């Protein structure tokens, strides 16, 4: 039997599209709302709270990597974006742009991964779409996810609530996802490297339950820890002082960075969060995070302070005690990391 | 000054991405929820009713055409998918996959169009994302939209409620969008051709207000009237008898179809709805539709009947009175129509 590949007709909306959806996607993503294959899914009323909505396009190259694939990455990334607002995720949409000639086994693998993450997090992929573009107008598989969740009453995450003295925490080692993708792209042995791609809801929920006031919460995806910290510094007018020795970076990530001239603080994470909490809550927050294997590497990595006149938004205190400004990623160099 | 084009760095998530978003996209899409540029938008509680969610990927080629562009098409298409469930649309997400080297004026034009449709319909684009892929891994601009709306209490649209004797209505001439795209792709003069791309909420809301029981409601996008009618026939087990002479098709659309060997009943519409209503409501529904210029071409085009043993799901009664089976679009031939 010939290898199954994506054909242009799979994207035309007729019988071939229906066959692709019903044989390759629905069995893995399935739930009653999606299986109805209506123009839109009609769903139960939301629990109390403020709805949160987000979207992300995933064009990662390569689409399969140690620790995940574009299927798990897309669902995880969108769930995590919701969680960063304090929301409990509920529903997802999942749209694919497939290149003609793409192996249908790759498409099915990504559907399996996407469905697995949705089930594991108690969420559901309730809407989908599949389009096909000719060879040379795409690259295998792109996945675009949108998500809806609800922020329970009483939760308020906002960068503008960060105060001087607040602690900056990270839930684990940084740069794993970015280093893995860059190593693959440069043909390096990945060895111990793997993407940290993982949903964050279960890790963070105990902090809310424990009454820890999370002021700001971000997942350091594109642009990494450096960019997300700079963004909070810019929005608050404060300065973030990060301690280089406190920031967890795996040895394998550090090694790839040295080889390729990258900074792990600029590399994307896909299963980490950066939190700003009141100093007095910091120790308890780290303990709660470390109680979950996913947060075993959690650490306080710095603090927010009043920004000195002319001071940089973010400074890194090096091993030797010197301070150097840490800029957000400018742009070039790291395309298609997610 | 050099022509502004999309660079790979615009998709890396750092400073260049922020500049692209803030200078080219936000001014046209802007609203407070989006402008916060948080990981997810946190929004007011929903009005009563059942939430509806949908997504669509738009890879139309060419991205600009008489009557619209991928910006207006993407927002319109998603709004209409929500409206097809009886929902009132509220919020949208809008994600872009841009090819390196794409003219930023094209990107901005699409943002202007997307924002214009959102404002005109009282909806808001509350979440977005922008990714860039290298030359040859995309084609200009792809837009992926998700939408959230609420089905007001008491509205129930479902194909399974269609009964023998129900009338089939269309809100205007079919095939305009598909014919326009195909004419452009074949280098034909478009002349009077233009996409019918338009939001449908305002056209259909008076029917709900008037208490007309809309049994089933679909927008005949990919695969056209033939496919959507076949889908309802398959889901209900009924036969749909369409009257060829009653189906409105513009002369310019018919001409393109004859030239290119296409069937207007298989061509995508982007501003039309097909309705199944009780026979006794059909006349009143047509009157209400025709009262709006957007529905001036509304017509009853057929009826649902018990399917005879061995009968086709859809049959077309021709000018001469003969009946021929009308199949849904199989697949090949019409890629990238939306």
Short mmCIF file of C-alpha atoms in Angstrom, two decimals, chain A residues 8-18 22 36-59 80-82 84-85 91-97 99 126-139 142 144-148 151 157 159 217-219 221-223 227 231 234-235 327-338, chain B residues 8-18 22 36-59 80-82 84-85 91-97 99 126-139 142 144-148 151 157 159 217-219 221-223 227 231 234-235 327-338:
data_model
loop_
_atom_site.label_atom_id
_atom_site.label_comp_id
_atom_site.label_asym_id
_atom_site.label_seq_id
_atom_site.Cartn_x
_atom_site.Cartn_y
_atom_site.Cartn_z
CA UNK A 8 -4.74 19.19 -2.20
CA UNK A 9 -8.24 17.75 -2.30
CA UNK A 10 -8.06 17.10 1.44
CA UNK A 11 -8.42 20.84 1.91
CA UNK A 12 -11.23 21.57 -0.51
CA UNK A 13 -14.07 21.02 1.92
CA UNK A 14 -15.75 18.14 0.13
CA UNK A 15 -15.77 14.40 0.55
CA UNK A 16 -11.97 14.06 0.83
CA UNK A 17 -11.87 16.61 3.62
CA UNK A 18 -14.58 14.73 5.46
CA UNK A 22 -13.18 11.36 10.17
CA UNK A 36 -21.08 16.96 15.61
CA UNK A 37 -18.96 18.66 12.90
CA UNK A 38 -21.23 21.68 12.94
CA UNK A 39 -20.14 25.13 11.80
CA UNK A 40 -19.54 25.96 15.45
CA UNK A 41 -19.70 23.94 18.65
CA UNK A 42 -22.53 24.84 21.03
CA UNK A 43 -21.44 24.26 24.60
CA UNK A 44 -22.71 24.29 28.19
CA UNK A 45 -22.86 27.58 30.05
CA UNK A 46 -19.60 28.74 31.60
CA UNK A 47 -18.88 28.50 35.32
CA UNK A 48 -18.86 31.84 37.20
CA UNK A 49 -15.98 34.19 36.54
CA UNK A 50 -14.50 36.23 33.76
CA UNK A 51 -13.89 34.43 30.43
CA UNK A 52 -10.35 34.44 29.03
CA UNK A 53 -9.52 33.90 25.37
CA UNK A 54 -6.23 33.45 23.55
CA UNK A 55 -4.76 32.20 20.28
CA UNK A 56 -1.39 30.98 19.04
CA UNK A 57 0.00 29.88 15.70
CA UNK A 58 2.60 27.10 15.82
CA UNK A 59 5.05 26.80 12.93
CA UNK A 80 -0.69 27.77 29.40
CA UNK A 81 -1.55 31.18 27.99
CA UNK A 82 -4.97 30.87 29.63
CA UNK A 84 -1.18 32.80 32.88
CA UNK A 85 -4.26 34.98 33.40
CA UNK A 91 -12.24 24.59 25.48
CA UNK A 92 -9.86 24.67 22.57
CA UNK A 93 -10.05 25.05 18.83
CA UNK A 94 -7.40 23.45 16.61
CA UNK A 95 -6.88 24.49 12.99
CA UNK A 96 -4.33 22.92 10.65
CA UNK A 97 -2.58 24.26 7.57
CA UNK A 99 1.36 21.19 2.96
CA UNK A 126 -14.44 21.54 20.42
CA UNK A 127 -13.77 23.13 17.02
CA UNK A 128 -11.37 22.48 14.17
CA UNK A 129 -10.53 23.25 10.57
CA UNK A 130 -8.15 21.77 8.03
CA UNK A 131 -6.72 23.52 4.99
CA UNK A 132 -4.18 22.26 2.49
CA UNK A 133 -1.68 24.41 0.57
CA UNK A 134 0.44 23.29 -2.40
CA UNK A 135 4.03 22.13 -2.06
CA UNK A 136 6.23 25.12 -1.35
CA UNK A 137 3.41 27.18 0.18
CA UNK A 138 3.73 25.58 3.60
CA UNK A 139 6.06 23.28 5.50
CA UNK A 142 1.17 24.29 11.04
CA UNK A 144 -3.23 27.20 15.19
CA UNK A 145 -4.98 26.91 18.52
CA UNK A 146 -7.42 29.17 20.31
CA UNK A 147 -8.54 28.63 23.87
CA UNK A 148 -11.27 29.68 26.22
CA UNK A 151 -10.87 33.20 35.68
CA UNK A 157 -3.29 38.73 37.78
CA UNK A 159 1.62 43.19 35.71
CA UNK A 217 2.39 35.36 35.84
CA UNK A 218 3.91 34.65 32.44
CA UNK A 219 5.16 31.70 30.45
CA UNK A 221 7.93 31.23 25.45
CA UNK A 222 9.31 33.11 22.43
CA UNK A 223 12.07 35.43 23.64
CA UNK A 227 11.97 39.03 27.14
CA UNK A 231 8.09 43.26 29.38
CA UNK A 234 8.54 48.06 30.99
CA UNK A 235 4.89 47.84 32.00
CA UNK A 327 17.77 43.21 26.98
CA UNK A 328 14.78 41.47 25.51
CA UNK A 329 15.37 39.41 22.41
CA UNK A 330 15.62 41.77 19.46
CA UNK A 331 14.24 39.47 16.81
CA UNK A 332 16.59 37.77 14.41
CA UNK A 333 18.18 34.42 15.01
CA UNK A 334 15.43 32.29 16.49
CA UNK A 335 12.56 31.92 14.05
CA UNK A 336 10.08 29.02 14.15
CA UNK A 337 10.92 27.99 17.69
CA UNK A 338 7.22 27.41 18.37
CA UNK B 8 11.95 36.48 9.91
CA UNK B 9 12.70 38.47 13.06
CA UNK B 10 9.14 39.79 13.04
CA UNK B 11 8.07 36.32 14.15
CA UNK B 12 10.64 35.63 16.85
CA UNK B 13 8.67 37.13 19.72
CA UNK B 14 11.10 39.87 20.67
CA UNK B 15 11.34 43.56 20.00
CA UNK B 16 10.69 43.29 16.25
CA UNK B 17 7.51 41.31 16.85
CA UNK B 18 6.34 43.98 19.29
CA UNK B 22 2.15 47.88 17.65
CA UNK B 36 -3.25 44.88 26.87
CA UNK B 37 -1.14 42.36 24.90
CA UNK B 38 -1.44 39.82 27.71
CA UNK B 39 -1.04 36.08 27.20
CA UNK B 40 -4.82 35.87 27.06
CA UNK B 41 -7.59 38.46 27.08
CA UNK B 42 -9.76 38.54 30.20
CA UNK B 43 -13.27 39.60 29.30
CA UNK B 44 -16.65 40.48 30.82
CA UNK B 45 -19.02 37.67 31.74
CA UNK B 46 -21.11 36.29 28.90
CA UNK B 47 -24.80 37.10 28.43
CA UNK B 48 -27.21 34.23 29.19
CA UNK B 49 -27.28 31.33 26.78
CA UNK B 50 -25.08 28.56 25.50
CA UNK B 51 -21.59 29.56 24.31
CA UNK B 52 -20.62 28.67 20.74
CA UNK B 53 -17.04 28.35 19.55
CA UNK B 54 -15.54 27.89 16.09
CA UNK B 55 -12.29 28.20 14.15
CA UNK B 56 -11.24 28.57 10.52
CA UNK B 57 -7.94 28.75 8.70
CA UNK B 58 -7.87 31.02 5.64
CA UNK B 59 -5.26 30.33 2.96
CA UNK B 80 -20.91 33.53 10.04
CA UNK B 81 -20.01 30.10 11.43
CA UNK B 82 -21.18 31.31 14.83
CA UNK B 84 -25.13 29.42 11.75
CA UNK B 85 -25.68 27.94 15.23
CA UNK B 91 -15.24 37.85 20.43
CA UNK B 92 -12.66 36.80 17.90
CA UNK B 93 -9.04 35.76 17.86
CA UNK B 94 -6.89 36.41 14.79
CA UNK B 95 -3.58 34.65 14.19
CA UNK B 96 -1.31 35.27 11.21
CA UNK B 97 1.28 33.08 9.52
CA UNK B 99 5.86 34.48 4.72
CA UNK B 126 -9.50 40.20 21.61
CA UNK B 127 -6.52 37.91 20.99
CA UNK B 128 -3.89 37.58 18.30
CA UNK B 129 -0.59 36.01 17.35
CA UNK B 130 1.89 36.53 14.53
CA UNK B 131 4.38 34.01 13.23
CA UNK B 132 6.79 34.31 10.30
CA UNK B 133 8.00 31.44 8.12
CA UNK B 134 10.87 31.58 5.60
CA UNK B 135 10.33 32.16 1.88
CA UNK B 136 8.89 29.02 0.37
CA UNK B 137 7.34 27.81 3.62
CA UNK B 138 4.23 29.96 3.30
CA UNK B 139 2.50 32.14 0.73
CA UNK B 142 -2.55 33.06 6.12
CA UNK B 144 -6.61 31.80 11.30
CA UNK B 145 -9.62 33.02 13.23
CA UNK B 146 -11.49 31.60 16.18
CA UNK B 147 -14.76 32.99 17.45
CA UNK B 148 -16.94 32.91 20.51
CA UNK B 151 -26.84 31.25 21.53
CA UNK B 157 -30.70 25.00 15.35
CA UNK B 159 -30.00 19.44 11.24
CA UNK B 217 -28.86 26.89 8.99
CA UNK B 218 -25.57 26.67 7.09
CA UNK B 219 -23.26 28.92 5.16
CA UNK B 221 -18.59 27.94 1.97
CA UNK B 222 -16.12 25.30 0.74
CA UNK B 223 -18.01 22.83 -1.41
CA UNK B 227 -22.06 20.03 -0.36
CA UNK B 231 -24.54 17.06 4.41
CA UNK B 234 -27.00 12.65 5.02
CA UNK B 235 -27.54 13.67 8.62
CA UNK B 327 -23.25 14.96 -5.26
CA UNK B 328 -21.19 16.89 -2.78
CA UNK B 329 -17.85 18.20 -4.01
CA UNK B 330 -15.42 15.30 -4.03
CA UNK B 331 -12.28 17.23 -3.32
CA UNK B 332 -9.92 18.00 -6.14
CA UNK B 333 -10.09 21.08 -8.28
CA UNK B 334 -10.86 23.91 -5.90
CA UNK B 335 -8.07 24.31 -3.33
CA UNK B 336 -7.40 27.54 -1.47
CA UNK B 337 -10.78 29.08 -2.19
CA UNK B 338 -10.92 30.43 1.39
#
